[in-house]
Each structure stands twice: as structure tokens, then as C-alpha cells.
Amino acid sequence: MSVEDVLAPLAEQEIVIPAIVVAEMLAGVRLADDGRRAAQRQAKIDALLALAPVIEFGAEIAESWADHFAALERQGKRIPANDLAVAATASYLGYGVLVGPGDEEHFRRVEGLEVVVADLPT
């Protein structure tokens, strides 16, 4: 399945990529078992970056991160820091998040965040 296929349901919406997502994807390239797999992963990253701009984690998004962290911590519902950075970026921009089925539960803990689950092949 191509990047374009995954993003097709969002064709009418503006799409951005939080910088932490790029970092996570690049880590996958670095950890690939072989050169072929690394090249395939890099190609997917390149295709995604050609479709959407990267949003840096700046002071305003850090404020959003802190607000969400405090709310989740008070509820005893902490989520992984990288997921929280994605949620804070989306929340700050007034966007939702597109996630894989395995990540849906974390993101649904963030109050007010629209969560769209990608229809990925199994």
C-alpha cells in the first residue's frame, strides 16, 4: 500500500507531519535488517515528505504538550512522549491525527483530539 493510498481518505484536508514522526520513521530506516528494507522505508518517507510539510516542535507546541501531559497525568492516563508530541502538534494546529490501529488507544486518551485510524493491510 502506497503513502498516497493511506492518505486518500484525507484528500480534502490539509496534512502536516510532526517532526517527531519523521524522527521515528528515520529510526526505522536506521534499524532495518538490510539495505533493501532500509531503501524501501526511506522511499516511503521521501514520498510522504513530498506530500506534506514538516512541523517543528516549537514553544507554542511545547505549551500544548505540557497542557495535555498535565491533564493526562492527573487522570493517570499518561501516553508515550512521542505520541504526546504528535497529539500536541495536532491539537495546537486544530487538526486531527491519522494513526495505525495499534496506536489508536493512546491518542483517544487526549481530550478533544480527533483520531482517524488508517485502514492498513494486515
mmCIF file of C-alpha atoms in Angstrom:
data_model
loop_
_atom_site.group_PDB
_atom_site.id
_atom_site.type_symbol
_atom_site.label_atom_id
_atom_site.label_comp_id
_atom_site.label_asym_id
_atom_site.label_seq_id
_atom_site.Cartn_x
_atom_site.Cartn_y
_atom_site.Cartn_z
ATOM 1 C CA MET A 1 0.000 0.000 0.000
ATOM 2 C CA SER A 2 1.416 3.370 -1.004
ATOM 3 C CA VAL A 3 1.574 6.532 1.100
ATOM 4 C CA GLU A 4 -0.946 8.061 -1.283
ATOM 5 C CA ASP A 5 -3.365 5.164 -0.682
ATOM 6 C CA VAL A 6 -3.133 5.583 3.092
ATOM 7 C CA LEU A 7 -3.733 9.340 2.837
ATOM 8 C CA ALA A 8 -6.523 9.105 0.221
ATOM 9 C CA PRO A 9 -9.387 9.330 2.765
ATOM 10 C CA LEU A 10 -7.937 12.680 3.879
ATOM 11 C CA ALA A 11 -7.690 14.158 0.391
ATOM 12 C CA GLU A 12 -9.890 17.125 1.320
ATOM 13 C CA GLN A 13 -7.868 18.006 4.426
ATOM 14 C CA GLU A 14 -4.559 19.771 4.926
ATOM 15 C CA ILE A 15 -1.897 17.320 6.027
ATOM 16 C CA VAL A 16 1.258 18.076 8.019
ATOM 17 C CA ILE A 17 3.891 15.861 9.594
ATOM 18 C CA PRO A 18 5.137 16.479 13.134
ATOM 19 C CA ALA A 19 8.945 16.430 13.231
ATOM 20 C CA ILE A 20 8.909 13.598 15.789
ATOM 21 C CA VAL A 21 7.126 11.399 13.232
ATOM 22 C CA VAL A 22 9.956 11.991 10.771
ATOM 23 C CA ALA A 23 12.447 11.063 13.504
ATOM 24 C CA GLU A 24 10.571 7.837 14.280
ATOM 25 C CA MET A 25 10.442 6.896 10.601
ATOM 26 C CA LEU A 26 14.142 7.626 10.150
ATOM 27 C CA ALA A 27 14.888 5.416 13.153
ATOM 28 C CA GLY A 28 13.100 2.639 11.280
ATOM 29 C CA VAL A 29 15.429 3.180 8.319
ATOM 30 C CA ARG A 30 18.469 3.027 10.598
ATOM 31 C CA LEU A 31 17.215 -0.160 12.280
ATOM 32 C CA ALA A 32 16.313 -2.015 9.074
ATOM 33 C CA ASP A 33 17.608 -5.568 8.792
ATOM 34 C CA ASP A 34 19.154 -4.994 5.376
ATOM 35 C CA GLY A 35 19.825 -2.391 2.728
ATOM 36 C CA ARG A 36 16.773 -3.313 0.648
ATOM 37 C CA ARG A 37 14.394 -2.814 3.555
ATOM 38 C CA ALA A 38 16.137 0.439 4.537
ATOM 39 C CA ALA A 39 15.736 1.724 0.973
ATOM 40 C CA GLN A 40 12.029 0.791 0.932
ATOM 41 C CA ARG A 41 11.456 2.615 4.198
ATOM 42 C CA GLN A 42 13.388 5.659 3.017
ATOM 43 C CA ALA A 43 11.334 5.724 -0.193
ATOM 44 C CA LYS A 44 8.110 5.840 1.854
ATOM 45 C CA ILE A 45 9.495 8.707 3.928
ATOM 46 C CA ASP A 46 10.510 10.587 0.787
ATOM 47 C CA ALA A 47 7.033 10.079 -0.711
ATOM 48 C CA LEU A 48 5.365 11.351 2.456
ATOM 49 C CA LEU A 49 7.646 14.382 2.710
ATOM 50 C CA ALA A 50 6.816 15.255 -0.895
ATOM 51 C CA LEU A 51 3.127 15.464 0.058
ATOM 52 C CA ALA A 52 3.181 17.406 3.308
ATOM 53 C CA PRO A 53 5.325 19.891 5.231
ATOM 54 C CA VAL A 54 7.114 19.026 8.458
ATOM 55 C CA ILE A 55 6.010 20.961 11.539
ATOM 56 C CA GLU A 56 8.767 21.662 14.054
ATOM 57 C CA PHE A 57 8.215 21.279 17.808
ATOM 58 C CA GLY A 58 8.440 24.905 18.949
ATOM 59 C CA ALA A 59 7.492 26.840 22.076
ATOM 60 C CA GLU A 60 3.775 27.038 21.240
ATOM 61 C CA ILE A 61 3.511 23.309 20.669
ATOM 62 C CA ALA A 62 5.536 22.741 23.850
ATOM 63 C CA GLU A 63 2.809 24.648 25.724
ATOM 64 C CA SER A 64 0.195 22.350 24.210
ATOM 65 C CA TRP A 65 2.319 19.314 25.139
ATOM 66 C CA ALA A 66 2.577 20.490 28.748
ATOM 67 C CA ASP A 67 -1.178 21.116 28.979
ATOM 68 C CA HIS A 68 -2.006 17.651 27.643
ATOM 69 C CA PHE A 69 0.701 15.992 29.744
ATOM 70 C CA ALA A 70 -0.645 17.578 32.932
ATOM 71 C CA ALA A 71 -4.241 16.610 32.105
ATOM 72 C CA LEU A 72 -3.309 13.018 31.288
ATOM 73 C CA GLU A 73 -1.037 12.718 34.323
ATOM 74 C CA ARG A 74 -3.820 13.924 36.627
ATOM 75 C CA GLN A 75 -6.117 11.266 35.159
ATOM 76 C CA GLY A 76 -3.469 8.547 35.432
ATOM 77 C CA LYS A 77 -3.610 8.098 31.640
ATOM 78 C CA ARG A 78 -0.088 9.014 30.535
ATOM 79 C CA ILE A 79 0.843 8.173 26.931
ATOM 80 C CA PRO A 80 4.299 7.796 25.335
ATOM 81 C CA ALA A 81 6.101 11.126 24.970
ATOM 82 C CA ASN A 82 6.427 10.871 21.188
ATOM 83 C CA ASP A 83 2.700 10.195 20.820
ATOM 84 C CA LEU A 84 2.027 13.147 23.082
ATOM 85 C CA ALA A 85 4.214 15.340 20.860
ATOM 86 C CA VAL A 86 2.140 14.289 17.843
ATOM 87 C CA ALA A 87 -1.105 14.944 19.719
ATOM 88 C CA ALA A 88 0.133 18.325 20.965
ATOM 89 C CA THR A 89 1.132 19.350 17.445
ATOM 90 C CA ALA A 90 -2.262 18.371 16.048
ATOM 91 C CA SER A 91 -4.121 19.983 18.922
ATOM 92 C CA TYR A 92 -2.197 23.240 18.619
ATOM 93 C CA LEU A 93 -2.938 23.404 14.885
ATOM 94 C CA GLY A 94 -6.584 22.384 15.323
ATOM 95 C CA TYR A 95 -6.019 19.171 13.346
ATOM 96 C CA GLY A 96 -6.794 15.531 13.993
ATOM 97 C CA VAL A 97 -4.324 12.660 13.826
ATOM 98 C CA LEU A 98 -4.084 9.716 11.448
ATOM 99 C CA VAL A 99 -2.818 6.670 13.329
ATOM 100 C CA GLY A 100 -2.333 2.971 12.848
ATOM 101 C CA PRO A 101 -4.712 0.612 14.659
ATOM 102 C CA GLY A 102 -2.074 -0.192 17.294
ATOM 103 C CA ASP A 103 -1.762 3.448 18.348
ATOM 104 C CA GLU A 104 -5.423 4.386 18.455
ATOM 105 C CA GLU A 105 -5.917 3.812 22.183
ATOM 106 C CA HIS A 106 -3.133 6.217 23.209
ATOM 107 C CA PHE A 107 -4.430 9.043 21.090
ATOM 108 C CA ARG A 108 -8.048 8.573 22.165
ATOM 109 C CA ARG A 109 -6.960 9.496 25.702
ATOM 110 C CA VAL A 110 -6.224 13.068 24.577
ATOM 111 C CA GLU A 111 -9.346 15.110 25.182
ATOM 112 C CA GLY A 112 -10.764 16.878 22.150
ATOM 113 C CA LEU A 113 -8.396 15.216 19.668
ATOM 114 C CA GLU A 114 -9.960 13.810 16.503
ATOM 115 C CA VAL A 115 -8.472 10.380 15.829
ATOM 116 C CA VAL A 116 -8.697 8.745 12.397
ATOM 117 C CA VAL A 117 -7.475 5.161 12.158
ATOM 118 C CA ALA A 118 -5.688 4.304 8.924
ATOM 119 C CA ASP A 119 -7.001 1.323 7.002
ATOM 120 C CA LEU A 120 -3.714 -0.551 6.725
ATOM 121 C CA PRO A 121 -3.188 -4.008 5.247
ATOM 122 C CA THR A 122 -2.599 -6.743 7.798
#
